[in-house]
């Protein structure tokens, strides 16, 4: 079955970069029809879409993070990664990777698979 | 960005109750609306996609309706495992945006 698993440091210092990886198993990330997505949730708050990378390598980012964010694909390891530069305490959150399944024939475009999430704290 | 507004922010209900959560989009999004359930400490789970379609494996007591700007999630008979927070999300354009959540409490 398809599984997503986030990995990365749980603590990042202010002004440094946050780097997370999502390891995907059960399906090739090179397969069309998916956007490989990052979503975060500030403690006790709602969900915030960060951005995605498609199977072809094209990326789409949240305007609120443009300039600080980069999402990349590593097909050889079947994983995708998030890099967020110049972090502040406002970037403290649970970070989820998710699969955005796109099936136009069914009008389906939804996050149908999620990782368990990883808590990242920005603090000195 | 499309703003998604849910109501209520929280509600109290009992097992067996019929529960309704509403979601309003700041512009028309057709039926590009999904619903998720989040249990504390867990990742969100897809319940409904394209406003009305039940995700595989989700109990039939969950239902979705609406189009344009106004949408509804209904739980026909609340079960103990349904006490959670529910989010709507638009897939009409990017950035994808979520409602602020509705917490269903005992």
mmCIF file of C-alpha atoms in Angstrom:
data_model
loop_
_atom_site.group_PDB
_atom_site.id
_atom_site.type_symbol
_atom_site.label_atom_id
_atom_site.label_comp_id
_atom_site.label_asym_id
_atom_site.label_seq_id
_atom_site.Cartn_x
_atom_site.Cartn_y
_atom_site.Cartn_z
ATOM 1 C CA UNK A 1 0.000 0.000 0.000
ATOM 2 C CA UNK A 2 1.039 3.601 -0.515
ATOM 3 C CA UNK A 3 2.813 5.179 2.430
ATOM 4 C CA UNK A 4 4.418 8.555 2.994
ATOM 5 C CA UNK A 5 6.918 9.221 5.758
ATOM 6 C CA UNK A 6 8.429 12.563 6.684
ATOM 7 C CA UNK A 7 11.956 12.832 8.028
ATOM 8 C CA UNK A 8 14.143 15.682 9.153
ATOM 9 C CA UNK A 9 15.358 17.619 12.183
ATOM 10 C CA UNK A 10 12.836 18.511 14.827
ATOM 11 C CA UNK A 11 14.681 21.664 15.889
ATOM 12 C CA UNK A 12 15.969 24.454 13.652
ATOM 13 C CA UNK A 13 17.620 27.703 14.706
ATOM 14 C CA UNK A 14 16.144 31.038 13.627
ATOM 15 C CA UNK A 15 17.483 32.364 10.304
ATOM 16 C CA UNK A 16 18.633 28.888 9.286
ATOM 17 C CA UNK A 17 17.008 26.622 6.701
ATOM 18 C CA UNK A 18 14.472 23.906 7.396
ATOM 19 C CA UNK A 19 14.905 20.761 5.305
ATOM 20 C CA UNK A 20 12.451 17.871 5.290
ATOM 21 C CA UNK A 21 12.153 14.787 3.138
ATOM 22 C CA UNK A 22 9.126 12.679 2.346
ATOM 23 C CA UNK A 23 9.891 9.057 1.519
ATOM 24 C CA UNK A 24 7.200 7.501 -0.642
ATOM 25 C CA UNK A 25 6.621 3.762 -0.832
ATOM 26 C CA UNK A 26 4.121 1.688 -2.743
ATOM 27 C CA UNK A 27 4.045 3.933 -5.795
ATOM 28 C CA UNK A 28 6.543 5.644 -8.079
ATOM 29 C CA UNK A 29 6.599 9.424 -7.717
ATOM 30 C CA UNK A 30 7.464 9.556 -11.422
ATOM 31 C CA UNK A 31 3.973 8.317 -12.238
ATOM 32 C CA UNK A 32 1.640 10.948 -13.640
ATOM 33 C CA UNK A 33 -1.561 12.074 -11.978
ATOM 34 C CA UNK A 34 -0.190 13.279 -8.667
ATOM 35 C CA UNK A 35 1.085 16.426 -7.076
ATOM 36 C CA UNK A 36 3.471 15.689 -4.222
ATOM 37 C CA UNK A 37 2.542 18.244 -1.605
ATOM 38 C CA UNK A 38 3.649 19.823 1.658
ATOM 39 C CA UNK A 39 1.102 21.103 4.173
ATOM 40 C CA UNK A 40 1.746 22.491 7.633
ATOM 41 C CA UNK A 41 -0.271 23.002 10.779
ATOM 42 C CA UNK A 42 0.731 25.529 13.394
ATOM 43 C CA UNK A 43 0.232 24.243 16.957
ATOM 44 C CA UNK A 44 -3.461 24.115 17.737
ATOM 45 C CA UNK A 45 -4.345 25.777 14.424
ATOM 46 C CA UNK A 46 -5.668 24.911 10.992
ATOM 47 C CA UNK A 47 -4.037 23.574 7.850
ATOM 48 C CA UNK A 48 -1.855 25.625 5.506
ATOM 49 C CA UNK A 49 -0.913 24.496 1.995
ATOM 50 C CA UNK A 50 2.784 25.121 1.357
ATOM 51 C CA UNK A 51 3.214 23.887 -2.198
ATOM 52 C CA UNK A 52 3.680 20.937 -4.468
ATOM 53 C CA UNK A 53 5.922 19.377 -7.071
ATOM 54 C CA UNK A 54 4.532 17.347 -9.924
ATOM 55 C CA UNK A 55 5.870 14.108 -11.337
ATOM 56 C CA UNK A 56 7.490 16.151 -14.107
ATOM 57 C CA UNK A 57 9.321 18.367 -11.643
ATOM 58 C CA UNK A 58 7.249 21.519 -12.023
ATOM 59 C CA UNK A 59 6.553 23.229 -8.713
ATOM 60 C CA UNK A 60 3.864 25.544 -7.361
ATOM 61 C CA UNK A 61 4.343 27.415 -4.100
ATOM 62 C CA UNK A 62 2.230 29.377 -1.675
ATOM 63 C CA UNK A 63 2.622 33.119 -2.427
ATOM 64 C CA UNK A 64 3.125 33.731 1.286
ATOM 65 C CA UNK A 65 6.302 31.655 1.177
ATOM 66 C CA UNK A 66 7.604 32.479 -2.294
ATOM 67 C CA UNK A 67 11.242 33.436 -2.125
ATOM 68 C CA UNK A 68 11.954 31.207 0.852
ATOM 69 C CA UNK A 69 10.640 27.865 -0.360
ATOM 70 C CA UNK A 70 11.896 25.144 -2.641
ATOM 71 C CA UNK A 71 10.409 21.699 -3.274
ATOM 72 C CA UNK A 72 12.408 19.126 -5.190
ATOM 73 C CA UNK A 73 11.976 15.597 -6.485
ATOM 74 C CA UNK A 74 14.465 12.711 -6.245
ATOM 75 C CA UNK A 75 13.112 9.957 -8.429
ATOM 76 C CA UNK A 76 16.106 7.687 -7.784
ATOM 77 C CA UNK A 77 15.175 7.542 -4.083
ATOM 78 C CA UNK A 78 11.419 7.915 -4.653
ATOM 79 C CA UNK A 79 11.230 10.898 -2.356
ATOM 80 C CA UNK A 80 10.573 14.609 -2.448
ATOM 81 C CA UNK A 81 11.930 17.350 -0.253
ATOM 82 C CA UNK A 82 11.058 20.719 1.219
ATOM 83 C CA UNK A 83 13.528 23.487 1.936
ATOM 84 C CA UNK A 84 12.390 26.613 3.736
ATOM 85 C CA UNK A 85 14.984 29.337 4.189
ATOM 86 C CA UNK A 86 15.370 32.040 6.826
ATOM 87 C CA UNK A 87 12.994 30.434 9.302
ATOM 88 C CA UNK A 88 11.460 32.233 12.247
ATOM 89 C CA UNK A 89 9.313 31.123 15.168
ATOM 90 C CA UNK A 90 6.311 31.572 12.873
ATOM 91 C CA UNK A 91 7.503 28.509 10.935
ATOM 92 C CA UNK A 92 7.125 26.274 13.996
ATOM 93 C CA UNK A 93 4.533 23.714 12.959
ATOM 94 C CA UNK A 94 3.722 20.113 12.182
ATOM 95 C CA UNK A 95 4.753 19.497 8.588
ATOM 96 C CA UNK A 96 2.854 16.929 6.563
ATOM 97 C CA UNK A 97 3.666 15.521 3.169
ATOM 98 C CA UNK A 98 0.659 14.423 1.171
ATOM 99 C CA UNK A 99 -0.352 13.040 -2.188
ATOM 100 C CA UNK A 100 -2.693 15.204 -4.217
ATOM 101 C CA UNK A 101 -4.542 12.741 -6.431
ATOM 102 C CA UNK A 102 -5.785 14.295 -9.660
ATOM 103 C CA UNK A 103 -8.372 12.409 -11.691
ATOM 104 C CA UNK A 104 -10.164 14.827 -14.045
ATOM 105 C CA UNK A 105 -12.585 12.144 -15.259
ATOM 106 C CA UNK A 106 -13.895 11.854 -11.704
ATOM 107 C CA UNK A 107 -13.497 15.554 -10.915
ATOM 108 C CA UNK A 108 -11.131 14.391 -8.201
ATOM 109 C CA UNK A 109 -8.348 16.598 -6.926
ATOM 110 C CA UNK A 110 -7.786 15.884 -3.253
ATOM 111 C CA UNK A 111 -5.181 14.951 -0.671
ATOM 112 C CA UNK A 112 -5.915 11.253 -0.391
ATOM 113 C CA UNK A 113 -2.743 10.035 1.314
ATOM 114 C CA UNK A 114 -0.827 11.736 4.125
ATOM 115 C CA UNK A 115 2.318 11.140 6.100
ATOM 116 C CA UNK A 116 2.029 11.027 9.880
ATOM 117 C CA UNK A 117 3.525 14.511 10.178
ATOM 118 C CA UNK A 118 6.708 15.768 11.782
ATOM 119 C CA UNK A 119 6.930 18.558 14.348
ATOM 120 C CA UNK A 120 9.496 21.234 13.592
ATOM 121 C CA UNK A 121 10.343 23.810 16.220
ATOM 122 C CA UNK A 122 12.246 26.972 15.378
ATOM 123 C CA UNK A 123 14.177 28.074 18.427
ATOM 124 C CA UNK A 124 17.677 29.065 19.437
ATOM 125 C CA UNK B 1 -6.542 33.599 -2.594
ATOM 126 C CA UNK B 2 -9.932 31.970 -2.105
ATOM 127 C CA UNK B 3 -11.060 32.289 1.499
ATOM 128 C CA UNK B 4 -12.894 29.336 3.014
ATOM 129 C CA UNK B 5 -15.102 30.028 6.027
ATOM 130 C CA UNK B 6 -16.579 27.237 8.112
ATOM 131 C CA UNK B 7 -19.385 27.409 10.633
ATOM 132 C CA UNK B 8 -19.705 26.744 13.408
ATOM 133 C CA UNK B 9 -16.162 26.724 14.778
ATOM 134 C CA UNK B 10 -17.234 24.100 17.268
ATOM 135 C CA UNK B 11 -20.362 22.222 18.204
ATOM 136 C CA UNK B 12 -21.522 19.893 20.920
ATOM 137 C CA UNK B 13 -23.334 16.736 19.936
ATOM 138 C CA UNK B 14 -24.233 13.303 21.186
ATOM 139 C CA UNK B 15 -23.937 9.846 19.724
ATOM 140 C CA UNK B 16 -26.739 9.317 17.237
ATOM 141 C CA UNK B 17 -27.192 13.010 16.453
ATOM 142 C CA UNK B 18 -27.376 14.376 12.936
ATOM 143 C CA UNK B 19 -24.544 16.890 12.533
ATOM 144 C CA UNK B 20 -24.157 19.547 9.855
ATOM 145 C CA UNK B 21 -21.063 21.636 9.114
ATOM 146 C CA UNK B 22 -21.123 24.406 6.544
ATOM 147 C CA UNK B 23 -18.352 25.873 4.412
ATOM 148 C CA UNK B 24 -18.523 29.030 2.326
ATOM 149 C CA UNK B 25 -16.051 30.035 -0.374
ATOM 150 C CA UNK B 26 -15.226 33.667 -1.104
ATOM 151 C CA UNK B 27 -15.885 33.048 -4.805
ATOM 152 C CA UNK B 28 -17.572 30.367 -6.843
ATOM 153 C CA UNK B 29 -15.553 27.145 -6.964
ATOM 154 C CA UNK B 30 -18.031 24.868 -8.711
ATOM 155 C CA UNK B 31 -17.782 21.521 -6.938
ATOM 156 C CA UNK B 32 -14.030 21.717 -6.267
ATOM 157 C CA UNK B 33 -14.482 21.150 -2.561
ATOM 158 C CA UNK B 34 -13.098 18.434 -0.306
ATOM 159 C CA UNK B 35 -13.764 17.510 3.325
ATOM 160 C CA UNK B 36 -11.266 16.049 5.795
ATOM 161 C CA UNK B 37 -11.483 14.642 9.309
ATOM 162 C CA UNK B 38 -8.655 15.106 11.787
ATOM 163 C CA UNK B 39 -8.455 13.232 15.058
ATOM 164 C CA UNK B 40 -6.049 14.793 17.601
ATOM 165 C CA UNK B 41 -2.480 13.655 17.049
ATOM 166 C CA UNK B 42 -3.277 12.188 13.634
ATOM 167 C CA UNK B 43 -2.968 13.345 10.053
ATOM 168 C CA UNK B 44 -6.130 14.519 8.296
ATOM 169 C CA UNK B 45 -8.160 11.918 6.434
ATOM 170 C CA UNK B 46 -10.062 12.522 3.204
ATOM 171 C CA UNK B 47 -13.803 11.976 3.600
ATOM 172 C CA UNK B 48 -15.503 13.654 0.646
ATOM 173 C CA UNK B 49 -14.120 14.904 -2.673
ATOM 174 C CA UNK B 50 -15.697 16.955 -5.454
ATOM 175 C CA UNK B 51 -18.292 18.199 -2.946
ATOM 176 C CA UNK B 52 -20.435 15.065 -2.936
ATOM 177 C CA UNK B 53 -18.320 11.956 -3.654
ATOM 178 C CA UNK B 54 -17.542 9.615 -0.785
ATOM 179 C CA UNK B 55 -13.905 8.562 -0.564
ATOM 180 C CA UNK B 56 -13.392 4.790 -0.683
ATOM 181 C CA UNK B 57 -13.635 3.201 2.742
ATOM 182 C CA UNK B 58 -15.455 6.113 4.380
ATOM 183 C CA UNK B 59 -18.736 5.170 6.112
ATOM 184 C CA UNK B 60 -21.925 6.113 4.308
ATOM 185 C CA UNK B 61 -23.141 8.181 7.265
ATOM 186 C CA UNK B 62 -20.887 10.937 5.889
ATOM 187 C CA UNK B 63 -22.337 12.996 3.076
ATOM 188 C CA UNK B 64 -21.527 16.190 1.218
ATOM 189 C CA UNK B 65 -23.613 18.645 -0.744
ATOM 190 C CA UNK B 66 -23.421 22.034 -2.385
ATOM 191 C CA UNK B 67 -21.878 23.865 -5.303
ATOM 192 C CA UNK B 68 -20.725 27.352 -6.158
ATOM 193 C CA UNK B 69 -19.955 29.015 -2.842
ATOM 194 C CA UNK B 70 -21.962 27.079 -0.236
ATOM 195 C CA UNK B 71 -21.243 23.541 0.897
ATOM 196 C CA UNK B 72 -22.350 21.199 3.652
ATOM 197 C CA UNK B 73 -20.902 18.149 5.365
ATOM 198 C CA UNK B 74 -23.489 15.997 7.103
ATOM 199 C CA UNK B 75 -22.984 13.122 9.501
ATOM 200 C CA UNK B 76 -26.315 11.336 9.598
ATOM 201 C CA UNK B 77 -25.825 9.526 12.913
ATOM 202 C CA UNK B 78 -22.796 10.567 14.931
ATOM 203 C CA UNK B 79 -20.622 7.720 16.194
ATOM 204 C CA UNK B 80 -18.041 7.857 19.025
ATOM 205 C CA UNK B 81 -15.167 7.757 16.531
ATOM 206 C CA UNK B 82 -16.526 10.835 14.739
ATOM 207 C CA UNK B 83 -15.583 13.270 17.479
ATOM 208 C CA UNK B 84 -12.884 15.167 15.630
ATOM 209 C CA UNK B 85 -12.158 18.370 13.744
ATOM 210 C CA UNK B 86 -13.455 18.719 10.194
ATOM 211 C CA UNK B 87 -11.910 20.870 7.476
ATOM 212 C CA UNK B 88 -13.100 21.916 4.065
ATOM 213 C CA UNK B 89 -10.577 22.641 1.302
ATOM 214 C CA UNK B 90 -10.913 24.101 -2.166
ATOM 215 C CA UNK B 91 -9.161 22.524 -5.126
ATOM 216 C CA UNK B 92 -10.368 25.141 -7.634
ATOM 217 C CA UNK B 93 -7.045 26.915 -7.881
ATOM 218 C CA UNK B 94 -3.751 27.549 -6.119
ATOM 219 C CA UNK B 95 -2.928 28.339 -3.465
ATOM 220 C CA UNK B 96 -5.089 25.556 -2.114
ATOM 221 C CA UNK B 97 -6.887 26.846 0.959
ATOM 222 C CA UNK B 98 -8.627 25.260 3.922
ATOM 223 C CA UNK B 99 -11.397 26.350 6.213
ATOM 224 C CA UNK B 100 -10.441 27.084 9.799
ATOM 225 C CA UNK B 101 -11.976 23.839 11.030
ATOM 226 C CA UNK B 102 -15.049 22.743 12.965
ATOM 227 C CA UNK B 103 -14.501 20.797 16.150
ATOM 228 C CA UNK B 104 -17.214 18.280 16.951
ATOM 229 C CA UNK B 105 -17.264 17.683 20.689
ATOM 230 C CA UNK B 106 -19.239 15.564 23.071
#
